[in-house]
Tab-separated table of C-alpha atoms in Angstrom:
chain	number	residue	atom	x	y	z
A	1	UNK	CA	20.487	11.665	-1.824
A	2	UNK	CA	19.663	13.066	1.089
A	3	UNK	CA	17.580	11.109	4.207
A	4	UNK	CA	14.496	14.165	3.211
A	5	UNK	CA	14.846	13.336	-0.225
A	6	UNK	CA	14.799	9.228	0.314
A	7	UNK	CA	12.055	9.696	2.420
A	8	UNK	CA	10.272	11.852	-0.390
A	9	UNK	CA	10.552	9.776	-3.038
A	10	UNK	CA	10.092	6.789	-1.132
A	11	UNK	CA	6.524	7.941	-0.272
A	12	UNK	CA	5.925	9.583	-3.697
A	13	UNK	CA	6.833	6.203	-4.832
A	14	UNK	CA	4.183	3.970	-2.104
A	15	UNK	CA	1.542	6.728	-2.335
A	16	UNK	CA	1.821	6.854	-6.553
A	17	UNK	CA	0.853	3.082	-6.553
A	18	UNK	CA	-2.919	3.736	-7.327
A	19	UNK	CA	-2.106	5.217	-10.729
A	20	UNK	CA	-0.959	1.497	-12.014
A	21	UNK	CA	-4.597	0.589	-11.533
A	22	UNK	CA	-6.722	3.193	-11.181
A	23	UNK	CA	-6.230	5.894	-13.263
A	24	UNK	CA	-4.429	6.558	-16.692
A	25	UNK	CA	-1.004	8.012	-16.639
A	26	UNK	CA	-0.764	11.113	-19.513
A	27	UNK	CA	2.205	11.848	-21.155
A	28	UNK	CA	2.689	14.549	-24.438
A	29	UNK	CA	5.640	11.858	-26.404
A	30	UNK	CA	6.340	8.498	-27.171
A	31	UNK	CA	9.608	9.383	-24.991
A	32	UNK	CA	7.426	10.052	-21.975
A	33	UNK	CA	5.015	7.735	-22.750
A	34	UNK	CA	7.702	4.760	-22.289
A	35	UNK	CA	9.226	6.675	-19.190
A	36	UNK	CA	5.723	6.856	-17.225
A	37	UNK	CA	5.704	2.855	-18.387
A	38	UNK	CA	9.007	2.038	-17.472
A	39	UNK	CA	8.101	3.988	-13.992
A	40	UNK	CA	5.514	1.329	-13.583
A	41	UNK	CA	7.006	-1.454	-14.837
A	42	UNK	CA	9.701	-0.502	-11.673
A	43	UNK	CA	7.328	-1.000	-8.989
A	44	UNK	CA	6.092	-4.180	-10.373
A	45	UNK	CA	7.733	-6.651	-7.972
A	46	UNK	CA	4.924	-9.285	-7.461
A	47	UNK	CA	2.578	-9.437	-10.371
A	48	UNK	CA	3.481	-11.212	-13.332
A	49	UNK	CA	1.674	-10.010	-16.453
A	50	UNK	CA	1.226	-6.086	-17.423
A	51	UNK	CA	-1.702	-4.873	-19.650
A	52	UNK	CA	-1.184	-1.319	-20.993
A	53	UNK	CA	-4.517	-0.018	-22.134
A	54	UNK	CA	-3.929	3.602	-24.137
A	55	UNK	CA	-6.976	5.878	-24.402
A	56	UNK	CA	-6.653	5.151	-28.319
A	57	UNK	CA	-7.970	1.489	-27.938
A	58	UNK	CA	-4.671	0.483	-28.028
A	59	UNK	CA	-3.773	-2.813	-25.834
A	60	UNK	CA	-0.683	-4.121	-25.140
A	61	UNK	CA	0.479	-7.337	-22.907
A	62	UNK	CA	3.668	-7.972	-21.706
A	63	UNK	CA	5.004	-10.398	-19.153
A	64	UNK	CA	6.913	-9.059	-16.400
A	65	UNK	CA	8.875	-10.755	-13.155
A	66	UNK	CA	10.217	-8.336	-10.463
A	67	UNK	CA	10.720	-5.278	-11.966
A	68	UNK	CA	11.654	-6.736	-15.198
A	69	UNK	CA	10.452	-7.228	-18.752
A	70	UNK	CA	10.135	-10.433	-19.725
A	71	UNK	CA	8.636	-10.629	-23.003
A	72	UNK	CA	5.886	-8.574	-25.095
A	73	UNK	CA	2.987	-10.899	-25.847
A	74	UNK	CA	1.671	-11.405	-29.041
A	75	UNK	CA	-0.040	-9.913	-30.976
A	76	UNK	CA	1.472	-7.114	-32.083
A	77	UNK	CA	-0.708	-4.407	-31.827
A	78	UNK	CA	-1.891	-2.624	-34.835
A	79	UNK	CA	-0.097	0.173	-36.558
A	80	UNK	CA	3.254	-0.724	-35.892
A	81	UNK	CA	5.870	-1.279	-38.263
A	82	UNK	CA	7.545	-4.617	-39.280
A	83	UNK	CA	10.692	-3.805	-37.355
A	84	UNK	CA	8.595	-2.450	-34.124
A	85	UNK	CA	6.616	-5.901	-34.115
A	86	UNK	CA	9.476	-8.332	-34.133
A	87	UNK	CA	9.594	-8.408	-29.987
A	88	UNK	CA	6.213	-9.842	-30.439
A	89	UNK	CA	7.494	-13.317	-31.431
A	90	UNK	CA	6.590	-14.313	-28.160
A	91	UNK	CA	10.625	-14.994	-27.242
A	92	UNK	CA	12.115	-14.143	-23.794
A	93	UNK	CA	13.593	-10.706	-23.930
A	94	UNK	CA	17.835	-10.599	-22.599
A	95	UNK	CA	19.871	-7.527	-22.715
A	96	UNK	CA	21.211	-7.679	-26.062
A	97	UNK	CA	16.990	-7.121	-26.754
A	98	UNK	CA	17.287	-3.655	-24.211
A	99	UNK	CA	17.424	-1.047	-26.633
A	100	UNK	CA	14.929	-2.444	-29.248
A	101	UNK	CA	12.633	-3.110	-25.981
A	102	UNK	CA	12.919	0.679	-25.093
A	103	UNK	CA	12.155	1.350	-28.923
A	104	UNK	CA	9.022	-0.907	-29.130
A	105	UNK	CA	7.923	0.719	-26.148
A	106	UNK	CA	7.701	4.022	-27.599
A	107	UNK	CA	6.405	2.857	-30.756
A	108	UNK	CA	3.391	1.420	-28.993
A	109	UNK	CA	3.206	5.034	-27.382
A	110	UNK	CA	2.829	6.505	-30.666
A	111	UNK	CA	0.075	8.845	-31.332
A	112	UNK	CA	-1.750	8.021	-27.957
A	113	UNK	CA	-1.510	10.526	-24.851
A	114	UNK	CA	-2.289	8.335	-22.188
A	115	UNK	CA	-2.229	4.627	-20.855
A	116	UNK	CA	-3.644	3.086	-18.127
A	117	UNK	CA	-1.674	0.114	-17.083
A	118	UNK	CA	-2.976	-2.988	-15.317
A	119	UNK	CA	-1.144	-5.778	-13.264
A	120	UNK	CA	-2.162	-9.210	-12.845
A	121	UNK	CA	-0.997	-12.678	-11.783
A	122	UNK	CA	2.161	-13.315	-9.138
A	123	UNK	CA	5.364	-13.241	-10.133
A	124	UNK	CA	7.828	-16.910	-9.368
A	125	UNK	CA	11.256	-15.903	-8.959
A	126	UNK	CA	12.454	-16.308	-12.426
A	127	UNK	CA	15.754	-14.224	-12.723
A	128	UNK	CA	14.840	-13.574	-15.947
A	129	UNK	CA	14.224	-10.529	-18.442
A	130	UNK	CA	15.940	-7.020	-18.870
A	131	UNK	CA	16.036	-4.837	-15.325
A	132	UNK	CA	13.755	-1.327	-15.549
A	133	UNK	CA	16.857	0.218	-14.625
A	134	UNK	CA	18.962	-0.564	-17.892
A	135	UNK	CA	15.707	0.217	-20.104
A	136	UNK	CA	14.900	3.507	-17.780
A	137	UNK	CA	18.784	4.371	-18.565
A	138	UNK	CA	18.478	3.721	-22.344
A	139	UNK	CA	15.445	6.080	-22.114
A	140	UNK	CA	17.716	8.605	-20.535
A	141	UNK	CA	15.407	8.787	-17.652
A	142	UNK	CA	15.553	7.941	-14.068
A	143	UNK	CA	12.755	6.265	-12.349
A	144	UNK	CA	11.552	8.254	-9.339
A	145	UNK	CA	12.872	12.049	-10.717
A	146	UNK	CA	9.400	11.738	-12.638
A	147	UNK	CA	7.867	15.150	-12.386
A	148	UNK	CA	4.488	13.870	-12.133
A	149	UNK	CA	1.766	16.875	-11.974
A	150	UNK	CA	0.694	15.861	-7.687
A	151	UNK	CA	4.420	15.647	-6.681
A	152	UNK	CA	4.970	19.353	-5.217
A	153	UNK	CA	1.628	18.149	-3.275
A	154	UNK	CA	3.257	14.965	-2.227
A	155	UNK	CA	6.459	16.935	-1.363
A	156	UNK	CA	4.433	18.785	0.415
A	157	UNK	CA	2.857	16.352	2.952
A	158	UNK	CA	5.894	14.176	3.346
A	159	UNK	CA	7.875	16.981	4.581
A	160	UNK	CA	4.948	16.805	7.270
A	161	UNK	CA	4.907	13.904	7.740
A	162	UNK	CA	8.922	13.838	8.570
A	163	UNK	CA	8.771	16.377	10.880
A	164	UNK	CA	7.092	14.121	13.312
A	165	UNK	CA	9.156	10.869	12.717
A	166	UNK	CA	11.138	9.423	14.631
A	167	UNK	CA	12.546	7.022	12.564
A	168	UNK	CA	11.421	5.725	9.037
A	169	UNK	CA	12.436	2.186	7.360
A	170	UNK	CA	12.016	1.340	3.313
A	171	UNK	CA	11.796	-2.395	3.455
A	172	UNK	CA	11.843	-4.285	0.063
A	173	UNK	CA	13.325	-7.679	-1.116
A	174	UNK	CA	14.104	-8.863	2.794
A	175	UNK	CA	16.101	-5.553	3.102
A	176	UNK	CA	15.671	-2.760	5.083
A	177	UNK	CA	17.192	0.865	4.833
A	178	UNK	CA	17.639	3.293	7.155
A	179	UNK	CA	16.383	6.571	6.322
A	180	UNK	CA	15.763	8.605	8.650
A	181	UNK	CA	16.519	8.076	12.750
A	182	UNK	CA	19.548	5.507	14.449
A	183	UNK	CA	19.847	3.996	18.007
A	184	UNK	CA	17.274	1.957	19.292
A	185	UNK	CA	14.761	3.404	17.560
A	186	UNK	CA	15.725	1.814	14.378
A	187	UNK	CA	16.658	-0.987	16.266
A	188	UNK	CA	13.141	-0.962	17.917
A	189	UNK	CA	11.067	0.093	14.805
A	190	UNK	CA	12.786	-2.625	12.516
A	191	UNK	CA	11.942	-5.413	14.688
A	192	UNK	CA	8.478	-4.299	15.439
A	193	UNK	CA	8.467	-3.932	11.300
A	194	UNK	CA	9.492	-7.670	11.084
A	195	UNK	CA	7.408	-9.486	12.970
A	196	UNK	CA	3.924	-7.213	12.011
A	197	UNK	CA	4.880	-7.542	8.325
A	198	UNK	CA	4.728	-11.478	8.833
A	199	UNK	CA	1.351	-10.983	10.550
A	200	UNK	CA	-0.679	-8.692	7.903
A	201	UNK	CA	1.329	-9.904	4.946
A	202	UNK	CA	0.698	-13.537	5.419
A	203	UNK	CA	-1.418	-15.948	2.977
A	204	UNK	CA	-4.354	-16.446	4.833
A	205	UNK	CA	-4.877	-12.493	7.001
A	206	UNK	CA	-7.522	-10.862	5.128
A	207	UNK	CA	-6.180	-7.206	4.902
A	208	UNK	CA	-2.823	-8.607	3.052
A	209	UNK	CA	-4.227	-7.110	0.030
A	210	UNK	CA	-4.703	-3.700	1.207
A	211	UNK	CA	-1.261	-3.249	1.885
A	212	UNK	CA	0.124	-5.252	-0.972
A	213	UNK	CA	-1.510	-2.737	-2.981
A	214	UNK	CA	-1.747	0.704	-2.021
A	215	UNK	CA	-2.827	0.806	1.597
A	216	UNK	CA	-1.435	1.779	4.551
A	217	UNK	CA	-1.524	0.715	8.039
A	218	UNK	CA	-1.252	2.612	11.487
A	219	UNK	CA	-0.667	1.322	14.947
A	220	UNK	CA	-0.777	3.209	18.133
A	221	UNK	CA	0.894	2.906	21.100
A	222	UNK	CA	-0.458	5.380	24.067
A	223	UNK	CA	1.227	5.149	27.860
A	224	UNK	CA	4.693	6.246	28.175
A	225	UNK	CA	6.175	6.030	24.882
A	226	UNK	CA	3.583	7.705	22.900
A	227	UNK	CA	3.928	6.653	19.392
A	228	UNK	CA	2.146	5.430	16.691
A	229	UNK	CA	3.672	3.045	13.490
A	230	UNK	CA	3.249	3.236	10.195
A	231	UNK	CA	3.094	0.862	7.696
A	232	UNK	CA	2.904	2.029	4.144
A	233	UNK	CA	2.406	-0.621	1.107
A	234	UNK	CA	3.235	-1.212	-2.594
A	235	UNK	CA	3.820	-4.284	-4.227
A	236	UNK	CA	6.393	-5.946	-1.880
A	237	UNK	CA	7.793	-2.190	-0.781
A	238	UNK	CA	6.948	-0.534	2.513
A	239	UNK	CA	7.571	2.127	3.801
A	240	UNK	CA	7.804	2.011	7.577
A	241	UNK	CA	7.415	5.043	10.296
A	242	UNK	CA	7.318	6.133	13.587
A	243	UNK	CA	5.890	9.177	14.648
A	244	UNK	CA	5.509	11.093	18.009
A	245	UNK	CA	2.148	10.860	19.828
A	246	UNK	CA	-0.277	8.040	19.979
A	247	UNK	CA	-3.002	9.534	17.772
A	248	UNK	CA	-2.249	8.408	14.565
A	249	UNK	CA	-5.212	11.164	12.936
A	250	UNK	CA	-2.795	13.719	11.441
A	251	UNK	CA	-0.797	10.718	9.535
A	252	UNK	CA	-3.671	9.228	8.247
A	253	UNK	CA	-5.407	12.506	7.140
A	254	UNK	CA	-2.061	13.446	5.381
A	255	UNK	CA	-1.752	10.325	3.764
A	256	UNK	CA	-5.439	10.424	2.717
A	257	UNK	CA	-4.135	14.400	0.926
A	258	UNK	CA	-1.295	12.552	-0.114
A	259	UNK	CA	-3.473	10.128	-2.187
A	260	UNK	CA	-5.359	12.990	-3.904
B	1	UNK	CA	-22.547	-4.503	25.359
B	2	UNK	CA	-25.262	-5.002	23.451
B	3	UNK	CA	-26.172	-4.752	19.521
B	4	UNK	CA	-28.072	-1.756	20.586
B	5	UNK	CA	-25.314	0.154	21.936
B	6	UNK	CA	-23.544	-1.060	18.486
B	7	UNK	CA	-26.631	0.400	16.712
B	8	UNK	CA	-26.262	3.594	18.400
B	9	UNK	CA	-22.211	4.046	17.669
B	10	UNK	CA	-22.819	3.563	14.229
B	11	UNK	CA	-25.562	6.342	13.616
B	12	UNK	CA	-23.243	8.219	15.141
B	13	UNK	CA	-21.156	7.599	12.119
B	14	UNK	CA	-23.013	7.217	9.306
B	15	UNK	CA	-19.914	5.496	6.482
B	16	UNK	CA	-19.321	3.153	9.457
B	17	UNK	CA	-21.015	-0.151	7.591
B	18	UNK	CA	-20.528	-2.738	10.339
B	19	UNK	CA	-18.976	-2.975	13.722
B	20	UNK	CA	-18.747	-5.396	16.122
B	21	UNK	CA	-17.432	-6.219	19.674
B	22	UNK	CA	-15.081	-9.658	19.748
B	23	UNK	CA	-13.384	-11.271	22.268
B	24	UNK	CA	-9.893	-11.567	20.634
B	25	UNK	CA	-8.338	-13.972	23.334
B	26	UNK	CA	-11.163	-16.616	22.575
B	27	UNK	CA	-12.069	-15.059	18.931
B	28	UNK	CA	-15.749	-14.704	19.496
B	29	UNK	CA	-17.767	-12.096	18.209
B	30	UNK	CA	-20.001	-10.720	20.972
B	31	UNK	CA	-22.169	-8.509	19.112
B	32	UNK	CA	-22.520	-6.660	15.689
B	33	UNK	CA	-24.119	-4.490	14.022
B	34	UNK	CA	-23.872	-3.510	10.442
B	35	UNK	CA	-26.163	-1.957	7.647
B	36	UNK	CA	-26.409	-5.988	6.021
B	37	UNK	CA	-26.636	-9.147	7.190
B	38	UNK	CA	-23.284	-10.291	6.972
B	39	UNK	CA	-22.701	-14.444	7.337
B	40	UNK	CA	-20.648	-15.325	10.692
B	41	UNK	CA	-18.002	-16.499	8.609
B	42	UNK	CA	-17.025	-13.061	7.649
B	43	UNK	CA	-17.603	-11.599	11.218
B	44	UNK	CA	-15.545	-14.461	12.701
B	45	UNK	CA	-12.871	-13.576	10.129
B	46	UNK	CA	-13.043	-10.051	11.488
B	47	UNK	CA	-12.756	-11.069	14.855
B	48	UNK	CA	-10.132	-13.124	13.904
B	49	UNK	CA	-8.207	-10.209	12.195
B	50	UNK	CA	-8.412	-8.034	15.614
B	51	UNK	CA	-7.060	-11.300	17.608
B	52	UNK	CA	-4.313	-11.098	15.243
B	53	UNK	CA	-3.230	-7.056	15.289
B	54	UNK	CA	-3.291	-7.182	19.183
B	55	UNK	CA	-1.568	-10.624	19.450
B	56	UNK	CA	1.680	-10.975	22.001
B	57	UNK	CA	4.126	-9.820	20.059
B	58	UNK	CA	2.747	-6.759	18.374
B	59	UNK	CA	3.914	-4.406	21.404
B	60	UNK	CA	6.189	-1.769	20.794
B	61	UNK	CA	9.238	-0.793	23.221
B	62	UNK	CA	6.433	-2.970	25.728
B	63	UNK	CA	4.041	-1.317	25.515
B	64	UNK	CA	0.437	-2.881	23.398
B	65	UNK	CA	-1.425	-1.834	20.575
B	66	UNK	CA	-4.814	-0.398	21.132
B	67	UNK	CA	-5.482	1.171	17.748
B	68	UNK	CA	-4.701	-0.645	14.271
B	69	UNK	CA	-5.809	1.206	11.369
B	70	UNK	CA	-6.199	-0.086	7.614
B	71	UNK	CA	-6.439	2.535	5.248
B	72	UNK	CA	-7.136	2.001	1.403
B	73	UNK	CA	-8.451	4.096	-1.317
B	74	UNK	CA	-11.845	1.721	-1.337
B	75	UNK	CA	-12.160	1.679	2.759
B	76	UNK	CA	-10.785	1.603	5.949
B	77	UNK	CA	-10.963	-1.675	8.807
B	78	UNK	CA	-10.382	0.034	12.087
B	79	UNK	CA	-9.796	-1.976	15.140
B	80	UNK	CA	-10.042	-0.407	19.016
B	81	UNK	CA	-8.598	-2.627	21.916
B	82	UNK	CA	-10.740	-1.931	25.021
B	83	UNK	CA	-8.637	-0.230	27.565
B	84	UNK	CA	-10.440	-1.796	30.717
B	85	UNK	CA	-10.070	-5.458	29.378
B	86	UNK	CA	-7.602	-6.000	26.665
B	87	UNK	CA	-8.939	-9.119	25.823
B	88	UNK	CA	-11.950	-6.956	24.092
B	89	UNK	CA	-11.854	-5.045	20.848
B	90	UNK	CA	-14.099	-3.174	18.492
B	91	UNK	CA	-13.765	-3.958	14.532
B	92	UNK	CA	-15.382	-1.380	12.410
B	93	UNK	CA	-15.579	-1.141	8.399
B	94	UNK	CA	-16.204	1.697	7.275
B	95	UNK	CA	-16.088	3.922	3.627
B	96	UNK	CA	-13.045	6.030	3.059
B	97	UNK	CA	-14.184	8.840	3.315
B	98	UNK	CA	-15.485	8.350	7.428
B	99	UNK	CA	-14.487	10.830	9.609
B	100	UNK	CA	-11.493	9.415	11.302
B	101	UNK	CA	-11.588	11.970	14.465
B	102	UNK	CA	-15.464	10.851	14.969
B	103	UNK	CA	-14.837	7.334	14.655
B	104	UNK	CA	-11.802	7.194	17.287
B	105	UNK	CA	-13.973	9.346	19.693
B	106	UNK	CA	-16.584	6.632	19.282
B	107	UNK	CA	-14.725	4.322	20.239
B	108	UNK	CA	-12.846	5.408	23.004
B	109	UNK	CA	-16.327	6.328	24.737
B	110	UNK	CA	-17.933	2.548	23.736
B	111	UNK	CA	-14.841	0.782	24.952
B	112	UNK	CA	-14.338	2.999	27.984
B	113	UNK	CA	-11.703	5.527	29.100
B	114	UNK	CA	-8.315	4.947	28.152
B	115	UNK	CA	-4.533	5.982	29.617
């Protein structure tokens, strides 16, 4: 993949967020039903329980831990058969439980067209569960090639939005990748990314949410270097920039497009 | 400044819903203005907040922050370090949809002319 296409998906990915709690997700199978799930479930990293709510009446729980599926909560919801309720023993799912997981999860999408999906509660760092990426591969799917209706859009402003970097970080799980920019700017822009993300993420600093959720924050720098910093935030994954020019109003008002 | 002046900057922007003036080296709100009557807890906290996004150790390649920016879908907290004394900063809260160019312009002239 290229450093364009990284980029790309890795703000489709941050600036997609809202749609786990804000709006329902549509989808025309059971198939793409599980993949838009399954999409979600993979940038779950902190909460711990999932509620998919399908515009049928529909509810399902299921406990999740870092971008894994833990177990389906009982009850079974109605209208399922014997054989697509079993998961809802209530039993810790392993990967021997992977395909019949993928299964359930399109039975549940069954004759519903969308699903609004809710997080809740904060993940401990249980090691348990089946990874999104063996279910998303069962599906037959992978998890950011989803061609979600506002991604030409998103395309669209990213592309922007690189043109003006100078460097960009993805920072998730203590790790940071390069992906766009080398030399002392990375050098520079991880450091700076470091120590602000243990200011704003910590307990106690009262925007943490905004960014552990779907916000973003920009910092500007006027005088001789002329740059402003971006940090962009979803569930333990940022996506860190730096752009030319202290006046961070262009990268806010293309985020703000980028949002819908 | 006064809470007048504060008065003034925010009918210049009508989605800004509070704003006040702190001194972030000491953490003491100065003056505010806002369209409630918001307990000093939660302005302190605010203040507080500003101390912390222009703190030592926030500079990049040297030099210091003078703009931090909090965007959400629900709202954006917009702080403005004072360019004449950077112990002084502006915290506004505003609704998303405020008019970001407005509100920086704003600013700038409250806190003074800046390099």
């Amino acid at each position: 993949m290229s450093d364009g296409s990284r980029i790309r998906s890795a703000l489709k990915r941050a600036a997609s967020d809202g749609r786990i709690g804000s709006g329902p997700a549509s989808f025309s199978s059971p198939e793409g039903g599980a993949a838009r799930i399954l999409d979600a479930l993979d940038a779950i990293v902190m909460p711990r329980h999932m509620t998919l709510v399908f515009d049928t009446g529909r509810e399902v729980g299921c406990e999740v831990a870092g971008r894994r599926l833990v177990r389906f909560v009982a009850p079974a919801p109605d209208g399922l058969s014997p054989g697509e309720s079993e998961l809802f023993d209530g039993r810790e799912l392993t990967a021997e439980d992977a395909d019949h997981a993928v299964a359930t999860l399109m039975a549940v999408c069954r004759d519903c067209a969308s699903v609004q999906i809710r997080t809740g509660g904060v993940a401990d760092t249980t090691e348990t569960g089946i990874e999104t990426t063996t279910l998303l591969s069962i599906l037959g799917v992978g998890s950011d090639e989803d061609d979600s209706a506002p991604g030409d859009a998103l395309d669209r402003i990213a592309a922007a939005l690189e043109d003006r970097m100078q460097a960009s970080l993805f920072v998730h799980d203590e790790t940071m990748d390069v992906l766009l920019g080398d030399g002392d700017a990375v050098t520079e822009l991880g450091d700076w990314a470091a120590d602000m993300l243990e200011r704003v993420l910590a307990p106690g600093f009262p925007l943490a949410s905004m960014l552990e959720t779907d916000g973003i924050a920009v910092f500007a720098f006027p005088g001789t270097s002329g740059c402003h910093a971006m940090i962009a935030g979803r569930l333990g994954q940022y996506l860190v920039a730096l752009f030319d020019g202290a006046d961070p109003s262009e990268t806010l008002a293309a985020w703000r497009e980028l949002r819908g | 400044m006064t809470p007048h002046d504060l008065s003034k900057f925010r009918t210049r922007l009508p989605e800004c819903d509070l704003v006040l003036f702190a001194d972030i080296g000491s953490r003491t709100v100065l003056a505010a203005s806002g369209a409630l009557r918001h307990p000093q807890e939660y302005l302190d906290a605010l203040a507080g907040v500003a101390a912390e996004v222009f703190a030592d150790g926030t500079e990049f390649r040297g030099a210091a922050s003078t703009e931090a920016l909090f965007l959400s879908p629900t709202g954006l907290r917009a702080f403005f370090r004072s360019a004449d004394d950077p112990a002084e900063a502006l915290a506004c809260i505003c609704g998303p949809g405020v008019d970001l160019g407005n509100l920086r312009a704003a600013s700038h002239a409250i806190l003074g002319p800046r390099g």
